[in-house]
């Protein structure tokens, strides 16, 4: 089975549309979104509606939860803090209810292999797993969930790694990639061979930057979209 994986859309509609078109061209059988549908970008409502239109399965990311549950506590600093309330203000109760309905994990057997997916770290969307850690530190994660494939979104950097007989992978970010080049990240996974192939999909920056400026969102984001690097001012 050819499986498409997206993550960290971050309210960037042109990037999402380009990534979906690329996965259609690849002929994938299914697409899974690993969370962070909203946050930073100027299209939170439109991205959610596109997910509905496509009928895609999606997980809850840290940003989705921050927007859906305005609870006291730690808030993202800098650009994150500046866009959080704005993002929430753009969503109606229907969209907020959808974010609250998102699952924290995806667990399903594909043939003889069990695929398990989270945003961030297992059970903690705010956490991170270092996929470059020694294999002896990563193997227990696969064993804990009985997984042949473990997908972890949230790092904004695509990486796939074989550990023992299994695979751990992060598809990177559709809407706010930090690979050092412009474009949306997507991953195509063959669930039989465990071959993971990464796509870097260009998209038209014009509409995105126009909406970014029109809504008065932080100008530093424009540099991220152009360069694939995040340097807060």
PDB file of C-alpha atoms in Angstrom:
ATOM      1  CA  UNK A   1       0.000   0.000   0.000  1.00  0.00           C
ATOM      2  CA  UNK A   2       1.190   3.503  -0.852  1.00  0.00           C
ATOM      3  CA  UNK A   3       0.498   5.782   2.070  1.00  0.00           C
ATOM      4  CA  UNK A   4       0.701   9.596   2.019  1.00  0.00           C
ATOM      5  CA  UNK A   5       1.723  11.415   5.190  1.00  0.00           C
ATOM      6  CA  UNK A   6       1.443  15.152   5.885  1.00  0.00           C
ATOM      7  CA  UNK A   7       2.093  17.122   9.042  1.00  0.00           C
ATOM      8  CA  UNK A   8       2.301  20.654  10.399  1.00  0.00           C
ATOM      9  CA  UNK A   9       0.029  22.376   7.883  1.00  0.00           C
ATOM     10  CA  UNK A  10       0.046  25.550   9.987  1.00  0.00           C
ATOM     11  CA  UNK A  11      -2.827  27.315   8.251  1.00  0.00           C
ATOM     12  CA  UNK A  12      -1.028  27.521   4.894  1.00  0.00           C
ATOM     13  CA  UNK A  13      -3.655  26.738   2.259  1.00  0.00           C
ATOM     14  CA  UNK A  14      -1.518  27.085  -0.913  1.00  0.00           C
ATOM     15  CA  UNK A  15       1.056  24.693   0.535  1.00  0.00           C
ATOM     16  CA  UNK A  16      -1.618  22.177   1.527  1.00  0.00           C
ATOM     17  CA  UNK A  17      -3.219  22.284  -1.923  1.00  0.00           C
ATOM     18  CA  UNK A  18       0.163  21.731  -3.590  1.00  0.00           C
ATOM     19  CA  UNK A  19       1.012  18.820  -1.271  1.00  0.00           C
ATOM     20  CA  UNK A  20      -2.345  17.141  -1.874  1.00  0.00           C
ATOM     21  CA  UNK A  21      -1.935  17.507  -5.625  1.00  0.00           C
ATOM     22  CA  UNK A  22       1.531  15.943  -5.412  1.00  0.00           C
ATOM     23  CA  UNK A  23       0.196  12.983  -3.413  1.00  0.00           C
ATOM     24  CA  UNK A  24      -2.611  12.500  -5.931  1.00  0.00           C
ATOM     25  CA  UNK A  25      -0.009  12.397  -8.695  1.00  0.00           C
ATOM     26  CA  UNK A  26       1.830   9.723  -6.682  1.00  0.00           C
ATOM     27  CA  UNK A  27      -1.321   7.611  -6.606  1.00  0.00           C
ATOM     28  CA  UNK A  28      -1.379   7.093  -2.836  1.00  0.00           C
ATOM     29  CA  UNK A  29      -4.170   4.965  -1.412  1.00  0.00           C
ATOM     30  CA  UNK A  30      -4.650   6.930   1.803  1.00  0.00           C
ATOM     31  CA  UNK A  31      -3.483  10.187   3.391  1.00  0.00           C
ATOM     32  CA  UNK A  32      -2.929  10.809   7.098  1.00  0.00           C
ATOM     33  CA  UNK A  33      -2.311  14.232   8.656  1.00  0.00           C
ATOM     34  CA  UNK A  34      -0.171  14.232  11.815  1.00  0.00           C
ATOM     35  CA  UNK A  35      -1.521  17.423  13.346  1.00  0.00           C
ATOM     36  CA  UNK A  36      -0.870  21.140  13.703  1.00  0.00           C
ATOM     37  CA  UNK A  37      -3.490  22.068  11.161  1.00  0.00           C
ATOM     38  CA  UNK A  38      -3.527  25.643  12.467  1.00  0.00           C
ATOM     39  CA  UNK A  39      -1.146  28.212  13.942  1.00  0.00           C
ATOM     40  CA  UNK A  40       1.187  30.803  12.375  1.00  0.00           C
ATOM     41  CA  UNK A  41      -0.371  30.983   8.894  1.00  0.00           C
ATOM     42  CA  UNK A  42      -3.279  33.110   7.601  1.00  0.00           C
ATOM     43  CA  UNK A  43      -5.696  30.338   6.572  1.00  0.00           C
ATOM     44  CA  UNK A  44      -6.815  28.392   9.662  1.00  0.00           C
ATOM     45  CA  UNK A  45     -10.472  28.144   8.681  1.00  0.00           C
ATOM     46  CA  UNK A  46      -9.756  27.359   5.043  1.00  0.00           C
ATOM     47  CA  UNK A  47      -7.283  24.590   5.913  1.00  0.00           C
ATOM     48  CA  UNK A  48      -9.769  22.911   8.250  1.00  0.00           C
ATOM     49  CA  UNK A  49     -12.463  23.086   5.595  1.00  0.00           C
ATOM     50  CA  UNK A  50     -10.099  21.588   3.014  1.00  0.00           C
ATOM     51  CA  UNK A  51      -9.383  18.678   5.360  1.00  0.00           C
ATOM     52  CA  UNK A  52     -13.135  18.144   5.638  1.00  0.00           C
ATOM     53  CA  UNK A  53     -13.573  18.395   1.870  1.00  0.00           C
ATOM     54  CA  UNK A  54     -10.876  15.778   1.288  1.00  0.00           C
ATOM     55  CA  UNK A  55     -12.197  13.537   4.071  1.00  0.00           C
ATOM     56  CA  UNK A  56      -8.717  13.135   5.553  1.00  0.00           C
ATOM     57  CA  UNK A  57      -7.908  11.519   8.879  1.00  0.00           C
ATOM     58  CA  UNK A  58      -6.035  13.924  11.147  1.00  0.00           C
ATOM     59  CA  UNK A  59      -4.441  13.915  14.582  1.00  0.00           C
ATOM     60  CA  UNK A  60      -4.339  16.693  17.146  1.00  0.00           C
ATOM     61  CA  UNK A  61      -1.125  18.679  17.233  1.00  0.00           C
ATOM     62  CA  UNK A  62       0.080  20.983  19.981  1.00  0.00           C
ATOM     63  CA  UNK A  63      -1.189  24.045  18.110  1.00  0.00           C
ATOM     64  CA  UNK A  64      -4.600  22.508  17.498  1.00  0.00           C
ATOM     65  CA  UNK A  65      -4.974  21.920  21.223  1.00  0.00           C
ATOM     66  CA  UNK A  66      -3.752  25.400  22.172  1.00  0.00           C
ATOM     67  CA  UNK A  67      -6.343  26.950  19.889  1.00  0.00           C
ATOM     68  CA  UNK A  68      -9.167  24.580  20.824  1.00  0.00           C
ATOM     69  CA  UNK A  69      -8.609  24.808  24.587  1.00  0.00           C
ATOM     70  CA  UNK A  70      -7.739  28.369  25.715  1.00  0.00           C
ATOM     71  CA  UNK A  71      -6.475  27.187  29.090  1.00  0.00           C
ATOM     72  CA  UNK A  72      -4.117  29.124  31.343  1.00  0.00           C
ATOM     73  CA  UNK A  73      -0.527  28.054  31.346  1.00  0.00           C
ATOM     74  CA  UNK A  74       2.502  28.281  29.142  1.00  0.00           C
ATOM     75  CA  UNK A  75       2.026  29.971  25.799  1.00  0.00           C
ATOM     76  CA  UNK A  76       4.341  29.982  22.808  1.00  0.00           C
ATOM     77  CA  UNK A  77       6.651  32.975  22.757  1.00  0.00           C
ATOM     78  CA  UNK A  78       7.333  35.502  20.020  1.00  0.00           C
ATOM     79  CA  UNK A  79       5.580  34.821  16.737  1.00  0.00           C
ATOM     80  CA  UNK A  80       3.572  31.994  18.293  1.00  0.00           C
ATOM     81  CA  UNK A  81       2.088  34.217  20.984  1.00  0.00           C
ATOM     82  CA  UNK A  82       1.318  36.891  18.389  1.00  0.00           C
ATOM     83  CA  UNK A  83      -0.675  34.514  16.188  1.00  0.00           C
ATOM     84  CA  UNK A  84      -2.473  32.361  18.783  1.00  0.00           C
ATOM     85  CA  UNK A  85      -5.377  34.661  19.658  1.00  0.00           C
ATOM     86  CA  UNK A  86      -5.746  35.764  16.039  1.00  0.00           C
ATOM     87  CA  UNK A  87      -6.028  32.142  14.935  1.00  0.00           C
ATOM     88  CA  UNK A  88      -8.703  31.420  17.514  1.00  0.00           C
ATOM     89  CA  UNK A  89     -10.666  34.517  16.472  1.00  0.00           C
ATOM     90  CA  UNK A  90     -10.867  33.245  12.880  1.00  0.00           C
ATOM     91  CA  UNK A  91     -12.626  30.010  13.833  1.00  0.00           C
ATOM     92  CA  UNK A  92     -16.271  29.435  14.609  1.00  0.00           C
ATOM     93  CA  UNK A  93     -17.660  26.915  17.056  1.00  0.00           C
ATOM     94  CA  UNK A  94     -17.898  24.271  14.331  1.00  0.00           C
ATOM     95  CA  UNK A  95     -14.176  24.491  13.575  1.00  0.00           C
ATOM     96  CA  UNK A  96     -13.216  24.637  17.267  1.00  0.00           C
ATOM     97  CA  UNK A  97     -15.369  21.593  17.997  1.00  0.00           C
ATOM     98  CA  UNK A  98     -13.575  19.759  15.192  1.00  0.00           C
ATOM     99  CA  UNK A  99     -10.159  20.574  16.684  1.00  0.00           C
ATOM    100  CA  UNK A 100     -11.379  19.303  20.045  1.00  0.00           C
ATOM    101  CA  UNK A 101     -12.543  16.062  18.396  1.00  0.00           C
ATOM    102  CA  UNK A 102      -9.133  15.177  16.940  1.00  0.00           C
ATOM    103  CA  UNK A 103      -7.477  12.022  18.246  1.00  0.00           C
ATOM    104  CA  UNK A 104      -4.025  11.976  19.810  1.00  0.00           C
ATOM    105  CA  UNK A 105      -2.950   8.839  17.941  1.00  0.00           C
ATOM    106  CA  UNK A 106      -3.575   6.730  14.853  1.00  0.00           C
ATOM    107  CA  UNK A 107      -3.196   2.975  15.222  1.00  0.00           C
ATOM    108  CA  UNK A 108      -4.026   0.642  12.369  1.00  0.00           C
ATOM    109  CA  UNK A 109      -2.721  -2.534  10.745  1.00  0.00           C
ATOM    110  CA  UNK A 110      -1.695  -2.340   7.117  1.00  0.00           C
ATOM    111  CA  UNK A 111      -1.104  -5.864   5.919  1.00  0.00           C
ATOM    112  CA  UNK A 112       1.229  -7.548   8.381  1.00  0.00           C
ATOM    113  CA  UNK A 113       2.522  -4.295   9.859  1.00  0.00           C
ATOM    114  CA  UNK A 114       0.988  -2.088  12.501  1.00  0.00           C
ATOM    115  CA  UNK A 115       1.328   1.633  11.904  1.00  0.00           C
ATOM    116  CA  UNK A 116       1.169   3.979  14.881  1.00  0.00           C
ATOM    117  CA  UNK A 117       1.293   7.764  14.606  1.00  0.00           C
ATOM    118  CA  UNK A 118       1.479  10.713  16.994  1.00  0.00           C
ATOM    119  CA  UNK A 119       2.210  14.414  16.879  1.00  0.00           C
ATOM    120  CA  UNK A 120       5.277  15.252  18.945  1.00  0.00           C
ATOM    121  CA  UNK A 121       6.052  12.423  21.348  1.00  0.00           C
ATOM    122  CA  UNK A 122       3.752   9.495  22.175  1.00  0.00           C
ATOM    123  CA  UNK A 123       1.060  10.824  24.498  1.00  0.00           C
ATOM    124  CA  UNK A 124       2.513  14.346  24.479  1.00  0.00           C
ATOM    125  CA  UNK A 125       1.861  16.562  21.420  1.00  0.00           C
ATOM    126  CA  UNK A 126       4.157  19.211  22.918  1.00  0.00           C
ATOM    127  CA  UNK A 127       7.060  16.780  23.220  1.00  0.00           C
ATOM    128  CA  UNK A 128       9.753  15.718  20.785  1.00  0.00           C
ATOM    129  CA  UNK A 129      11.555  12.472  20.031  1.00  0.00           C
ATOM    130  CA  UNK A 130      15.089  12.750  18.690  1.00  0.00           C
ATOM    131  CA  UNK A 131      15.015  10.419  15.705  1.00  0.00           C
ATOM    132  CA  UNK A 132      18.817  10.589  15.572  1.00  0.00           C
ATOM    133  CA  UNK A 133      19.130   8.995  19.007  1.00  0.00           C
ATOM    134  CA  UNK A 134      20.922   5.657  19.303  1.00  0.00           C
ATOM    135  CA  UNK A 135      18.861   2.747  18.007  1.00  0.00           C
ATOM    136  CA  UNK A 136      18.810   1.200  21.488  1.00  0.00           C
ATOM    137  CA  UNK A 137      16.825   4.242  22.699  1.00  0.00           C
ATOM    138  CA  UNK A 138      14.326   4.146  19.834  1.00  0.00           C
ATOM    139  CA  UNK A 139      13.674   0.424  19.612  1.00  0.00           C
ATOM    140  CA  UNK A 140      11.626   0.381  22.869  1.00  0.00           C
ATOM    141  CA  UNK A 141       9.182   2.857  21.276  1.00  0.00           C
ATOM    142  CA  UNK A 142       8.446   0.441  18.447  1.00  0.00           C
ATOM    143  CA  UNK A 143       8.167  -2.439  20.892  1.00  0.00           C
ATOM    144  CA  UNK A 144       5.902  -0.551  23.300  1.00  0.00           C
ATOM    145  CA  UNK A 145       3.260  -0.050  20.621  1.00  0.00           C
ATOM    146  CA  UNK A 146       3.890  -3.227  18.673  1.00  0.00           C
ATOM    147  CA  UNK A 147       4.580  -0.994  15.689  1.00  0.00           C
ATOM    148  CA  UNK A 148       6.307  -1.807  12.448  1.00  0.00           C
ATOM    149  CA  UNK A 149       6.011   1.879  11.554  1.00  0.00           C
ATOM    150  CA  UNK A 150       6.023   4.776  14.018  1.00  0.00           C
ATOM    151  CA  UNK A 151       5.235   8.226  12.583  1.00  0.00           C
ATOM    152  CA  UNK A 152       5.982  11.321  14.668  1.00  0.00           C
ATOM    153  CA  UNK A 153       5.162  14.818  13.395  1.00  0.00           C
ATOM    154  CA  UNK A 154       6.194  18.163  14.793  1.00  0.00           C
ATOM    155  CA  UNK A 155       9.901  18.633  14.057  1.00  0.00           C
ATOM    156  CA  UNK A 156       9.333  20.406  10.703  1.00  0.00           C
ATOM    157  CA  UNK A 157      12.253  18.408   9.290  1.00  0.00           C
ATOM    158  CA  UNK A 158      11.703  15.251   7.203  1.00  0.00           C
ATOM    159  CA  UNK A 159      13.574  12.188   8.396  1.00  0.00           C
ATOM    160  CA  UNK A 160      13.086   8.429   8.107  1.00  0.00           C
ATOM    161  CA  UNK A 161      15.146   5.841   9.930  1.00  0.00           C
ATOM    162  CA  UNK A 162      15.127   2.063  10.006  1.00  0.00           C
ATOM    163  CA  UNK A 163      15.512   0.653  13.500  1.00  0.00           C
ATOM    164  CA  UNK A 164      15.619  -3.102  13.696  1.00  0.00           C
ATOM    165  CA  UNK A 165      12.801  -4.428  11.524  1.00  0.00           C
ATOM    166  CA  UNK A 166      10.799  -1.215  11.918  1.00  0.00           C
ATOM    167  CA  UNK A 167      10.719   2.356  10.668  1.00  0.00           C
ATOM    168  CA  UNK A 168      10.462   5.687  12.460  1.00  0.00           C
ATOM    169  CA  UNK A 169       9.722   8.776  10.398  1.00  0.00           C
ATOM    170  CA  UNK A 170       8.720  12.428  10.494  1.00  0.00           C
ATOM    171  CA  UNK A 171       7.266  13.721   7.196  1.00  0.00           C
ATOM    172  CA  UNK A 172       8.399  17.302   7.825  1.00  0.00           C
ATOM    173  CA  UNK A 173       6.068  20.288   7.524  1.00  0.00           C
ATOM    174  CA  UNK A 174       3.627  21.209   4.794  1.00  0.00           C
ATOM    175  CA  UNK A 175       3.082  24.788   5.847  1.00  0.00           C
ATOM    176  CA  UNK A 176       6.226  25.837   7.683  1.00  0.00           C
ATOM    177  CA  UNK A 177       9.092  23.658   6.507  1.00  0.00           C
ATOM    178  CA  UNK A 178      12.487  24.221   8.115  1.00  0.00           C
ATOM    179  CA  UNK A 179      14.604  22.344   5.560  1.00  0.00           C
ATOM    180  CA  UNK A 180      16.349  25.499   4.362  1.00  0.00           C
ATOM    181  CA  UNK A 181      14.443  25.720   1.102  1.00  0.00           C
ATOM    182  CA  UNK A 182      11.010  26.867   0.005  1.00  0.00           C
ATOM    183  CA  UNK A 183       8.285  24.280  -0.461  1.00  0.00           C
ATOM    184  CA  UNK A 184       5.849  21.943   1.243  1.00  0.00           C
ATOM    185  CA  UNK A 185       7.087  18.649   2.696  1.00  0.00           C
ATOM    186  CA  UNK A 186       5.207  15.407   2.093  1.00  0.00           C
ATOM    187  CA  UNK A 187       6.053  11.742   2.506  1.00  0.00           C
ATOM    188  CA  UNK A 188       5.074   8.667   0.511  1.00  0.00           C
ATOM    189  CA  UNK A 189       5.397   5.396   2.427  1.00  0.00           C
ATOM    190  CA  UNK A 190       5.236   1.889   0.997  1.00  0.00           C
ATOM    191  CA  UNK A 191       3.800  -0.086   3.894  1.00  0.00           C
ATOM    192  CA  UNK A 192       5.080  -3.387   2.471  1.00  0.00           C
ATOM    193  CA  UNK A 193       8.721  -2.515   1.800  1.00  0.00           C
ATOM    194  CA  UNK A 194       8.961   0.331   4.367  1.00  0.00           C
ATOM    195  CA  UNK A 195      10.443   2.570   1.697  1.00  0.00           C
ATOM    196  CA  UNK A 196       9.864   6.205   2.689  1.00  0.00           C
ATOM    197  CA  UNK A 197      10.245   8.848  -0.006  1.00  0.00           C
ATOM    198  CA  UNK A 198      10.132  12.575   0.711  1.00  0.00           C
ATOM    199  CA  UNK A 199       8.694  15.188  -1.616  1.00  0.00           C
ATOM    200  CA  UNK A 200       9.561  18.894  -1.622  1.00  0.00           C
ATOM    201  CA  UNK A 201       6.616  20.535  -3.368  1.00  0.00           C
ATOM    202  CA  UNK A 202       6.865  24.141  -4.595  1.00  0.00           C
ATOM    203  CA  UNK A 203       3.813  26.365  -4.278  1.00  0.00           C
ATOM    204  CA  UNK A 204       2.822  29.924  -5.187  1.00  0.00           C
ATOM    205  CA  UNK A 205       3.894  32.271  -2.404  1.00  0.00           C
ATOM    206  CA  UNK A 206       1.922  35.221  -3.784  1.00  0.00           C
ATOM    207  CA  UNK A 207      -1.520  34.501  -2.281  1.00  0.00           C
ATOM    208  CA  UNK A 208       0.029  33.390   1.005  1.00  0.00           C
ATOM    209  CA  UNK A 209       2.118  36.539   1.463  1.00  0.00           C
ATOM    210  CA  UNK A 210      -0.773  38.771   0.386  1.00  0.00           C
ATOM    211  CA  UNK A 211      -3.014  37.280   3.093  1.00  0.00           C
ATOM    212  CA  UNK A 212      -0.196  37.368   5.646  1.00  0.00           C
ATOM    213  CA  UNK A 213       0.221  41.109   5.124  1.00  0.00           C
ATOM    214  CA  UNK A 214      -3.520  41.796   4.843  1.00  0.00           C
ATOM    215  CA  UNK A 215      -4.136  40.305   8.286  1.00  0.00           C
ATOM    216  CA  UNK A 216      -1.139  42.052   9.824  1.00  0.00           C
ATOM    217  CA  UNK A 217       0.546  38.833  10.902  1.00  0.00           C
ATOM    218  CA  UNK A 218       4.234  38.935  11.949  1.00  0.00           C
ATOM    219  CA  UNK A 219       6.441  39.862   8.951  1.00  0.00           C
ATOM    220  CA  UNK A 220       9.153  37.442  10.097  1.00  0.00           C
ATOM    221  CA  UNK A 221       6.946  34.605   8.835  1.00  0.00           C
ATOM    222  CA  UNK A 222       7.499  35.797   5.274  1.00  0.00           C
ATOM    223  CA  UNK A 223      11.203  34.968   5.616  1.00  0.00           C
ATOM    224  CA  UNK A 224      10.370  31.479   6.835  1.00  0.00           C
ATOM    225  CA  UNK A 225       8.133  30.792   3.852  1.00  0.00           C
ATOM    226  CA  UNK A 226      10.776  32.059   1.444  1.00  0.00           C
ATOM    227  CA  UNK A 227      13.858  30.458   2.982  1.00  0.00           C
ATOM    228  CA  UNK A 228      12.721  27.480   5.073  1.00  0.00           C
ATOM    229  CA  UNK A 229      14.501  28.896   8.130  1.00  0.00           C
ATOM    230  CA  UNK A 230      12.950  30.261  11.315  1.00  0.00           C
ATOM    231  CA  UNK A 231      14.838  33.135  12.911  1.00  0.00           C
ATOM    232  CA  UNK A 232      12.698  35.205  15.243  1.00  0.00           C
ATOM    233  CA  UNK A 233      13.243  38.921  15.340  1.00  0.00           C
TER     234      UNK A 233
END
